[in-house]
Tab-separated table of C-alpha atoms in Angstrom:
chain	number	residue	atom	x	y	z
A	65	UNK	CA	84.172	100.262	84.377
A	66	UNK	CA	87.009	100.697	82.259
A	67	UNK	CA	89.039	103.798	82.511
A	68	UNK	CA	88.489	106.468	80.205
A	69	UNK	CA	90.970	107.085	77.395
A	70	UNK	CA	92.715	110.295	77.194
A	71	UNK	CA	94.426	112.504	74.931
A	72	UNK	CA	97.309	114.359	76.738
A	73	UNK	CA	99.806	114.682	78.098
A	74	UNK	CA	101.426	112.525	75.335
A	75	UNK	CA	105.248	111.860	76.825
A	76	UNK	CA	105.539	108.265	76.325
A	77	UNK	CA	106.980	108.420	79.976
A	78	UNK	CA	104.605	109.640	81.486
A	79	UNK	CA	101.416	107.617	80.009
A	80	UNK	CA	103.933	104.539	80.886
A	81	UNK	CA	103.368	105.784	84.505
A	82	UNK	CA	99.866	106.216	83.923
A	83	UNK	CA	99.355	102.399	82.937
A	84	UNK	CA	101.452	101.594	86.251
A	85	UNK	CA	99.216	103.396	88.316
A	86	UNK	CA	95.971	102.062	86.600
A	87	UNK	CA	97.914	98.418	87.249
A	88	UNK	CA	98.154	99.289	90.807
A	89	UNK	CA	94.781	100.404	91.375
A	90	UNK	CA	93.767	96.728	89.475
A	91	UNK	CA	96.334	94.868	91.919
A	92	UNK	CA	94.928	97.046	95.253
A	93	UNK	CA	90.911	95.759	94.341
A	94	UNK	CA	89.171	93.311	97.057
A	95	UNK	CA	85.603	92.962	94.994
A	96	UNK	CA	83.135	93.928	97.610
A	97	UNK	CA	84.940	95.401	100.240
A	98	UNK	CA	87.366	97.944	98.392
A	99	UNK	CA	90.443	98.937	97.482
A	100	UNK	CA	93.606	97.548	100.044
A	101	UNK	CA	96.700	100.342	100.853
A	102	UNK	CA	98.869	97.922	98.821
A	103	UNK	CA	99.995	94.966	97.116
A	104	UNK	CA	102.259	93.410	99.896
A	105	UNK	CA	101.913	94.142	103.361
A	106	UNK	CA	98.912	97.199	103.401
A	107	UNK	CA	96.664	94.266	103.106
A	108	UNK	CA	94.203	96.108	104.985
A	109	UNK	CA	91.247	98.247	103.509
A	110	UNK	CA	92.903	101.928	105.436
A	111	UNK	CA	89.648	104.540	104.788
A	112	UNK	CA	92.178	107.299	104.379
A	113	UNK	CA	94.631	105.795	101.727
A	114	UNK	CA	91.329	104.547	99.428
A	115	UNK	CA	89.504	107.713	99.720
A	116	UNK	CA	92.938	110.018	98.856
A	117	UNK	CA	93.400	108.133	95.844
A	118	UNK	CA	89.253	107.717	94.652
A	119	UNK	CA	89.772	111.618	93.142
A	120	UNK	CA	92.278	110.090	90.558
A	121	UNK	CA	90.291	106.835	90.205
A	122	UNK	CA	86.731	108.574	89.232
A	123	UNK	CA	88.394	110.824	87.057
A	124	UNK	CA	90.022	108.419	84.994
A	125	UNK	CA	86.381	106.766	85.019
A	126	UNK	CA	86.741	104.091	87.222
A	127	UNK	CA	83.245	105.259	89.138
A	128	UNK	CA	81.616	101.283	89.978
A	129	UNK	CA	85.327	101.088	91.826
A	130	UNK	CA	84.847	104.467	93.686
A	131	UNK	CA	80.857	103.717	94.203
A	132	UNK	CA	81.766	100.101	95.701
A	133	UNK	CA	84.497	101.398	98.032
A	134	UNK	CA	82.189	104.211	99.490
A	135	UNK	CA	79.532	101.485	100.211
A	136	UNK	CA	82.278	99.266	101.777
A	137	UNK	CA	83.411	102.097	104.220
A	138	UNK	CA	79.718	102.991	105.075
A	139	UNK	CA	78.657	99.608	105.836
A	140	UNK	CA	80.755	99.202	108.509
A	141	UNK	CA	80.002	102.328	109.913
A	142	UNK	CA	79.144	102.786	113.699
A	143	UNK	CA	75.362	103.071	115.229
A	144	UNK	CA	76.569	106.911	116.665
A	145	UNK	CA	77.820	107.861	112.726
A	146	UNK	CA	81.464	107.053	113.327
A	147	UNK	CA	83.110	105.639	109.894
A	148	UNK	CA	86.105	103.218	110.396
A	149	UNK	CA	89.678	104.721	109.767
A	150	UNK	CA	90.206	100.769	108.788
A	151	UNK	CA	88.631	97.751	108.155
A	152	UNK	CA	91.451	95.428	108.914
A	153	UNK	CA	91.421	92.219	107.531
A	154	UNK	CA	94.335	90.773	108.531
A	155	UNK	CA	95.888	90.962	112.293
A	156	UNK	CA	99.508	92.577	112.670
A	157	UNK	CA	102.738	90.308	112.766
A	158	UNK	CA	106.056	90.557	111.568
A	159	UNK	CA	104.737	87.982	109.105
A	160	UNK	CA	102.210	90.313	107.393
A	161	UNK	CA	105.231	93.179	106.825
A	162	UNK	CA	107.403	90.261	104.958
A	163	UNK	CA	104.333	89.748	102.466
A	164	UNK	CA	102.693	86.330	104.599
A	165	UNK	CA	99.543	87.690	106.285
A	166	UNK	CA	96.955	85.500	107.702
A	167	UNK	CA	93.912	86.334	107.548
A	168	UNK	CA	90.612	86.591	109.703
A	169	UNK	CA	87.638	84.873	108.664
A	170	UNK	CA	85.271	87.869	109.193
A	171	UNK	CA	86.628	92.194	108.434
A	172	UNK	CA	86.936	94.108	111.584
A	173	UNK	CA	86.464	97.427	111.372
A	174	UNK	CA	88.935	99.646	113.809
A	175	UNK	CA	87.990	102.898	114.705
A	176	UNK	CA	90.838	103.979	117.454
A	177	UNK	CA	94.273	103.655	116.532
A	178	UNK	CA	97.161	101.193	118.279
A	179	UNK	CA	99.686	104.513	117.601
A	180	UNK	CA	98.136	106.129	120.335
A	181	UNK	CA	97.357	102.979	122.532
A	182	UNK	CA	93.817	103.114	121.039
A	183	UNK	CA	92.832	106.585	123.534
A	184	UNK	CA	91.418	109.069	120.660
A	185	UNK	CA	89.608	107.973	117.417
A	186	UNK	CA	91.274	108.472	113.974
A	187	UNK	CA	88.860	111.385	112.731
A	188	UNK	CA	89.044	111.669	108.812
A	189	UNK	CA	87.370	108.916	107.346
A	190	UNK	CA	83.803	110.552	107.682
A	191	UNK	CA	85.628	113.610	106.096
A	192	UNK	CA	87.229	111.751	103.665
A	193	UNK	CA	84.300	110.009	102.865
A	194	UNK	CA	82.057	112.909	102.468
A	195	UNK	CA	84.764	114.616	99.841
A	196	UNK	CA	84.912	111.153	98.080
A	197	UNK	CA	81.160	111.301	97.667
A	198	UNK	CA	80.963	114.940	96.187
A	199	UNK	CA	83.712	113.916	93.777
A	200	UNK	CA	81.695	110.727	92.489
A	201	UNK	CA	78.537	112.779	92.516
A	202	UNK	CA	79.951	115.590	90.876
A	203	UNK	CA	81.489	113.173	87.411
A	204	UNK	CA	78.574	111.098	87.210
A	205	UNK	CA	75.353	113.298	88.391
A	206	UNK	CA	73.701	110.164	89.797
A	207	UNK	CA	71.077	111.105	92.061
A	208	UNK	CA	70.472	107.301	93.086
A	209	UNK	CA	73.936	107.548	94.444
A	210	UNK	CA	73.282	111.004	96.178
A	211	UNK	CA	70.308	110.069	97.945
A	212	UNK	CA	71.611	106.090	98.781
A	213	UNK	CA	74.600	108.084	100.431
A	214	UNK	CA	72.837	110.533	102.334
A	215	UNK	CA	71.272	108.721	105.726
A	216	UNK	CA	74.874	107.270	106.419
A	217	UNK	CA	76.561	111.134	105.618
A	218	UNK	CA	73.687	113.052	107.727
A	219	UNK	CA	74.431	110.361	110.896
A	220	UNK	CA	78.215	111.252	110.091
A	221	UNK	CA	77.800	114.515	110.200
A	222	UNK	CA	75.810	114.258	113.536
A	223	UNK	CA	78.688	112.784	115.237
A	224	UNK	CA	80.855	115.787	114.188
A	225	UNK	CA	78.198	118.537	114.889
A	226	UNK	CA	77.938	116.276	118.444
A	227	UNK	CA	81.770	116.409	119.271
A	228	UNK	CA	83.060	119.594	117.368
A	229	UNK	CA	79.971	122.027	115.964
A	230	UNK	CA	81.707	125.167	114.197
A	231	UNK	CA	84.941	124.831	116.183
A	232	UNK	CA	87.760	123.108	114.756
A	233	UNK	CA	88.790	119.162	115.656
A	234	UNK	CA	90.901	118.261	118.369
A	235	UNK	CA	92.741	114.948	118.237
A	236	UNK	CA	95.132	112.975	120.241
A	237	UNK	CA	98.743	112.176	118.622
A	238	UNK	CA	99.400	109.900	115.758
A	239	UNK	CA	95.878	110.488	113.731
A	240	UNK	CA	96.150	112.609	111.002
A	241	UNK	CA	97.764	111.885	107.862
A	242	UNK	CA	101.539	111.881	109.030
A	243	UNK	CA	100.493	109.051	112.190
A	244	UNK	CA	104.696	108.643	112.629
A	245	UNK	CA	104.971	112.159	113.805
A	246	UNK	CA	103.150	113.213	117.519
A	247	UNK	CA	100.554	115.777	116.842
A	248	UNK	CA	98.287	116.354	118.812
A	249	UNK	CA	95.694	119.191	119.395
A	250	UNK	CA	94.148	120.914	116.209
A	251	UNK	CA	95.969	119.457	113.504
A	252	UNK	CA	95.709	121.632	110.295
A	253	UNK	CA	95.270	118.360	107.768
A	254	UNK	CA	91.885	117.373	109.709
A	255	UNK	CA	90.201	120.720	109.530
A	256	UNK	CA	91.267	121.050	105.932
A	257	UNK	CA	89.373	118.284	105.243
A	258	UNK	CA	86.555	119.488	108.032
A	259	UNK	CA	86.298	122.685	105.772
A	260	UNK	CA	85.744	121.466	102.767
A	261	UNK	CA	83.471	118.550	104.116
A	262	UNK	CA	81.202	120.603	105.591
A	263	UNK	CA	80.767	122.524	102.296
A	264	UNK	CA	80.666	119.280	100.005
A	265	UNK	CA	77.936	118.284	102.412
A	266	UNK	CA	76.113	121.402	101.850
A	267	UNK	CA	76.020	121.156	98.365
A	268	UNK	CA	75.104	117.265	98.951
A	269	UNK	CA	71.979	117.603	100.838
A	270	UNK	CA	71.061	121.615	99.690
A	271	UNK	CA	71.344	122.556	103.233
A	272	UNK	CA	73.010	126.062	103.246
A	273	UNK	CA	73.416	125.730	106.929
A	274	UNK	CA	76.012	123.732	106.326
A	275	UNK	CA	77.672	125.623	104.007
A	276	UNK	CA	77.558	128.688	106.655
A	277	UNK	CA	79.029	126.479	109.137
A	278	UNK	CA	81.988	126.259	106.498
A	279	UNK	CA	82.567	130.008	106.230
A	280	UNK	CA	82.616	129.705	110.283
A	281	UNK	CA	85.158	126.709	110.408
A	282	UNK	CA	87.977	128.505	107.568
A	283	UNK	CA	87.927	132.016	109.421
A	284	UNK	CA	88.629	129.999	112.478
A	285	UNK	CA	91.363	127.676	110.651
A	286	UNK	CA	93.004	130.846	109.532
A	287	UNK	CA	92.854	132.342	112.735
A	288	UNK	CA	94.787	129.183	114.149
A	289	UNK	CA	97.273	128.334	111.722
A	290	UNK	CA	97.517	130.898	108.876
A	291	UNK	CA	101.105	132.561	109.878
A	292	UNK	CA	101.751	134.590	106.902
A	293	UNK	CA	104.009	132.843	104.738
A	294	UNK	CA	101.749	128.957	105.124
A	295	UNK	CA	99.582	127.336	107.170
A	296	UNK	CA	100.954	125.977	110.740
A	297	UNK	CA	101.104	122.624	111.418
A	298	UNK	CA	99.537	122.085	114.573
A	299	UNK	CA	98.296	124.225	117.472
A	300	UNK	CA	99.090	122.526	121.216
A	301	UNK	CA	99.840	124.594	123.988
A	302	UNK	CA	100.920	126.679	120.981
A	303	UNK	CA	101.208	127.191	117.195
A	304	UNK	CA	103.603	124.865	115.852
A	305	UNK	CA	105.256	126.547	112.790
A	306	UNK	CA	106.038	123.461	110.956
A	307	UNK	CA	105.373	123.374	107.065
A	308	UNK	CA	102.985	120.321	106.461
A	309	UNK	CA	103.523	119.920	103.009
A	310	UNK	CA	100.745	117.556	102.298
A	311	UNK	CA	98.061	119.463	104.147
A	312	UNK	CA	99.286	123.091	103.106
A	313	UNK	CA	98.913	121.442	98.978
A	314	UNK	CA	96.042	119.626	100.006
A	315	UNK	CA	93.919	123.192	101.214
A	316	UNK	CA	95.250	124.356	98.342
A	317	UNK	CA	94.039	121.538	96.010
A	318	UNK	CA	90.485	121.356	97.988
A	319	UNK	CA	89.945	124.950	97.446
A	320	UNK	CA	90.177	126.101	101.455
A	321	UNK	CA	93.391	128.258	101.221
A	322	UNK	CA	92.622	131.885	99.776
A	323	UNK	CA	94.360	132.632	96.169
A	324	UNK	CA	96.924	134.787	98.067
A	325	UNK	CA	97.262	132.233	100.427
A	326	UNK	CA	98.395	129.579	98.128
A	327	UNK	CA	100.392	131.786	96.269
A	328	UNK	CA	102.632	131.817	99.356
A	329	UNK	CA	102.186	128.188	99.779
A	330	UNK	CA	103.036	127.095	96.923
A	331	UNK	CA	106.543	129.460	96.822
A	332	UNK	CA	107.517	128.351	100.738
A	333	UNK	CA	107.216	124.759	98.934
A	334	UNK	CA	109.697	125.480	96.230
A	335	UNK	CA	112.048	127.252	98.387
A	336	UNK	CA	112.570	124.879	101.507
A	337	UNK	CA	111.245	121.504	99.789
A	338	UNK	CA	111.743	120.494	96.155
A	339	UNK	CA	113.744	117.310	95.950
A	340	UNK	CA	114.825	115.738	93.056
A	341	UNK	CA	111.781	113.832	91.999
A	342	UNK	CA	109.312	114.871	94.377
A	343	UNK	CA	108.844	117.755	97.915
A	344	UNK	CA	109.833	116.985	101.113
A	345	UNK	CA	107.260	115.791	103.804
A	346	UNK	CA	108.019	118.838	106.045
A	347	UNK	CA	109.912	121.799	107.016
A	348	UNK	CA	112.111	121.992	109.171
A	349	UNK	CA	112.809	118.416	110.380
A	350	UNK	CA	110.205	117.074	113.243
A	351	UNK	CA	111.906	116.410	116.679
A	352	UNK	CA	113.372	112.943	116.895
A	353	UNK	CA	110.789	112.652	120.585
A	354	UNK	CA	108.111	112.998	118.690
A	355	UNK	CA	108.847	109.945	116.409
A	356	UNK	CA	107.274	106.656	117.782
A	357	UNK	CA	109.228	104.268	120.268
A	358	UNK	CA	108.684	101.226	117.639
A	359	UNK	CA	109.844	103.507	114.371
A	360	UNK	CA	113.403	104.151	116.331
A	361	UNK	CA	113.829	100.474	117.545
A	362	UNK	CA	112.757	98.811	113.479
A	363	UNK	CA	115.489	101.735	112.194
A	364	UNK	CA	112.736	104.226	110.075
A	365	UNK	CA	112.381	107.187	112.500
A	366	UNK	CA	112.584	109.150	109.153
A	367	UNK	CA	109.207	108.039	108.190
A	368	UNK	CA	107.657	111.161	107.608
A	369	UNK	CA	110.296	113.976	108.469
A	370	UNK	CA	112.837	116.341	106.343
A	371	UNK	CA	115.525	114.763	104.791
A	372	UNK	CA	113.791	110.885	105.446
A	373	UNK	CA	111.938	109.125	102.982
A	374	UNK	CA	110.846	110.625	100.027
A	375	UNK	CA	107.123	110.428	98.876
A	376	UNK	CA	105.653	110.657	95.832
A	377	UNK	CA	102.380	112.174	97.231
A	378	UNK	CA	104.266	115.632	97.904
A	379	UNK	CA	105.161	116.009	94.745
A	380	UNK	CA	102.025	114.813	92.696
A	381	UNK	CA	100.254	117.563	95.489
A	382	UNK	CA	102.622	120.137	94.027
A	383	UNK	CA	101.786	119.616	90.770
A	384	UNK	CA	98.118	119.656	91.372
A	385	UNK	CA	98.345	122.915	92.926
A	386	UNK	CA	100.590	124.245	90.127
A	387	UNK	CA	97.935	123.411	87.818
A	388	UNK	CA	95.363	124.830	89.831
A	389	UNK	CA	97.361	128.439	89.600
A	390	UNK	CA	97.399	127.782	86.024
A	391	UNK	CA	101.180	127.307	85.972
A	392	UNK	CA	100.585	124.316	83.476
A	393	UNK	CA	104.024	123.806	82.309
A	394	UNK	CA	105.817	123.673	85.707
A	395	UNK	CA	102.851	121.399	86.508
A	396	UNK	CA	103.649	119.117	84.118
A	397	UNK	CA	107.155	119.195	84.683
A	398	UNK	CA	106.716	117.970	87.887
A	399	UNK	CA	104.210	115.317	87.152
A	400	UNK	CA	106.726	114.021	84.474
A	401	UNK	CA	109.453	113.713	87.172
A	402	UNK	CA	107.428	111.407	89.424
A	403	UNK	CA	106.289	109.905	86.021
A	404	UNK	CA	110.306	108.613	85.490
A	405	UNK	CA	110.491	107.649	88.739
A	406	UNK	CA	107.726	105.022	88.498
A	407	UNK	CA	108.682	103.823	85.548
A	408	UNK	CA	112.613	103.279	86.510
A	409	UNK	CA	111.113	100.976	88.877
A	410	UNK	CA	108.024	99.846	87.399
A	411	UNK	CA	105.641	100.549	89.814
A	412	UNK	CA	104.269	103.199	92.114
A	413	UNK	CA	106.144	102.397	95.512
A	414	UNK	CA	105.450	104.008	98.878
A	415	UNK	CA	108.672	105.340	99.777
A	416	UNK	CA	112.202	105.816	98.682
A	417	UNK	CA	115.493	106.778	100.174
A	418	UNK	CA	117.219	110.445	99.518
A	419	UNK	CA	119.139	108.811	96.613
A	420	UNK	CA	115.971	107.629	94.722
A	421	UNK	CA	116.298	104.095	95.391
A	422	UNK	CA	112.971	102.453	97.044
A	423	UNK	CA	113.599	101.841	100.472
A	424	UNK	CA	114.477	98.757	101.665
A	425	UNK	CA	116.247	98.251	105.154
A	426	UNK	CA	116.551	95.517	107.204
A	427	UNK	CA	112.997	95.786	109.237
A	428	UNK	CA	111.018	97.625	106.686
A	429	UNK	CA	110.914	97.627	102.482
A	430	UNK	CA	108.597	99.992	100.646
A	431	UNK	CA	105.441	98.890	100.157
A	432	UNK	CA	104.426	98.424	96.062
A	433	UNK	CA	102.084	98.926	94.420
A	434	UNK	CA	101.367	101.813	97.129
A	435	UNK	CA	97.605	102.951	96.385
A	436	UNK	CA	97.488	106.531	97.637
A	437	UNK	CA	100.325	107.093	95.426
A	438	UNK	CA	98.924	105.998	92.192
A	439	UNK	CA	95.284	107.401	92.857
A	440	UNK	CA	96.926	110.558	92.947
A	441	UNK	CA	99.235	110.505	90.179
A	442	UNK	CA	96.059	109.622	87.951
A	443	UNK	CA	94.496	112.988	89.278
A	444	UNK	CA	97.424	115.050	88.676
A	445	UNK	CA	97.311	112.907	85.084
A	446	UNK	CA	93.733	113.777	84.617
A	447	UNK	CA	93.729	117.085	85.794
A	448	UNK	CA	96.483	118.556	83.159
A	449	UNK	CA	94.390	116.170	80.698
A	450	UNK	CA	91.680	118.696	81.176
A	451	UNK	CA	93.646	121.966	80.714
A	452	UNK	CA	94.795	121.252	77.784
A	453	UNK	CA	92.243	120.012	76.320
A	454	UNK	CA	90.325	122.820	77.649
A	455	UNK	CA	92.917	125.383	75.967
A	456	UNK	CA	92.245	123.327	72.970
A	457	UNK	CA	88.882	124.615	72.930
């Protein structure tokens, strides 16, 4: 399908960007099986990077992309309901990360992660996958879609009810979203997305049930991480009052945080993490021991921390949740800084350096095009695209 045209915002920057990031999206396609990470090394289909950025790609009306990635993800899904965090395609070698992957003749799909010496199961995709569904649901109202989706969901769902219920998700470290850092416990980014699945999954299958078992996992995410100014990282042995800045934006975003809540949010963001272009990953900096072994020894233990590489997922997440508040202007001020950034460089990379520059070091270079990135910077695009034409109104 071809994306839909839109009207605003008009900088010529900023609908440059917008071409870049439908480019990327182009350049990420494998016809049949998905959408890849990237254009270089992510040559694998990662559940979590394709369904982040489907949002941005159905709302720009790419929906036989989003519909055909879905299918991929729940095809390979397990017997028990498990849904593969990735269905790798290629096998890891210094090779593949310098842009020369081979290639295996059949997709495997993974399910427990080498990060944590493949002990726990990476937990989202099902999550993910449920959200993703809603979203396509939601734009195009196709009830073929809703009902060809819901035997794979309900066996999802099973697995969850099976291992979690109404409580909220325990994993082991290097899961969630940030898998360079060493959480491990609840881990506030999971049951985010285990809120609002459980509700999208209600409204999916009209079983209020569902929906009640919602209500049940929020008062209990709030009782776990809500600390008064944001949302805790991760609870251990004990709360860990890190700032997550993806997964505070993101409850925000998916409608889990409370008004007052993100009110808070969103002002702890400006004051400890606006960066030039984009927000910090976190606040304060992450412990150097819980970095892993291999990130010190290829010189990036800065993956995801304070003051490391910059992302522009932080800041696309900021303006999201700006717009969401209604704060349009500062929404699109923000979205028109990321905007220059992928242009200066001509495409939508994963990560940077502190002086703007892509990264590029002697082990590791930025991966580009970087998918997550650009599905989200077309739903940031899309979403101001609304407002204002909705003011126009």
């Amino acid at each position: 399908a071809m994306p839909k045209e839109t009207l605003v915002p008009k900088e010529e920057t900023v609908e440059a960007a917008r071409r870049i990031a439908l480019r990327a999206v182009s350049a990420c396609r494998i016809p049949g099986l998905g959408l890849k990470a990237g254009g270089h090394h992510f040559v694998d289909i990662w559940a979590r990077d394709e369904l982040l950025a489907l949002p941005g790609i159905v709302a720009s009306g790419q929906t036989l992309i989003a519909r055909e990635a879905i299918y991929a993800l729940l095809y390979y899904q397990r017997a028990d309901g498990l849904i593969p965090f990735r269905i790798q395609r290629s096998p890891l070698s210094y090779a593949k990360y310098k842009g020369r992957p081979t290639y295996f003749d059949i997709p495997r799909p993974n399910f427990r992660s080498r990060m944590n010496w493949g002990i726990g199961y990476v937990l989202d995709s099902g999550l993910l996958a449920t959200i993703a569904s809603m979203d396509l649901f939601r734009e195009t109202g196709s009830e073929i879609f809703r009902k060809s989706v819901d035997e794979p969901l309900s066996r999802s769902f099973s697995w969850y009810g099976t291992h979690f219920g109404d409580r909220l998700i325990t994993e082991w470290p290097y899961s969630e979203y940030a898998d360079a850092t060493a959480k491990f416990g609840r881990v506030l980014y999971t049951n985010v997305l285990y809120a609002r699945a459980l509700s999208d999954y209600s409204y999916l299958t009209n079983n209020v049930n569902y929906l009640q078992q919602a209500d049940r996992v929020k008062e209990k995410l709030n009782q776990t991480f809500w600390n008064g100014a944001f949302f805790s990282d991760w609870y251990d042995y004990k709360r860990q009052d890190y700032f997550a800045t993806h997964a505070n934006l993101l409850a925000v975003v998916l409608g889990v945080a409370r008004p007052d809540q993100a009110e808070k949010i969103l002002a702890f963001a400006k004051e400890h993490c606006l960066a030039e272009f984009t927000l910090e990953t976190n606040y304060p900096a992450y412990p150097l021991s819980r970095r892993p072994i291999h990130h010190h020894f290829f010189g990036m233990p800065d993956y995801h921390n304070y003051k490391g590489m910059l992302w522009l997922e932080p800041g696309l997440l900021y303006s999201l949740t700006l717009a969401k508040l209604g704060r349009t202007v500062e929404a699109e001020q923000t979205l028109t800084k990321v905007a220059k950034k992928i242009v200066e460089y001509g495409a939508v990379c994963e990560v940077y350096e502190q002086s703007g520059k892509p990264v590029k070091r002697s082990f590791y270079e930025t991966e580009r095009p970087f998918l997550r990135s650009a599905g989200l910077f077309l739903q940031a695009y899309c979403s101001l695209n609304h407002l204002a034409k909705s003011n126009q109104i």
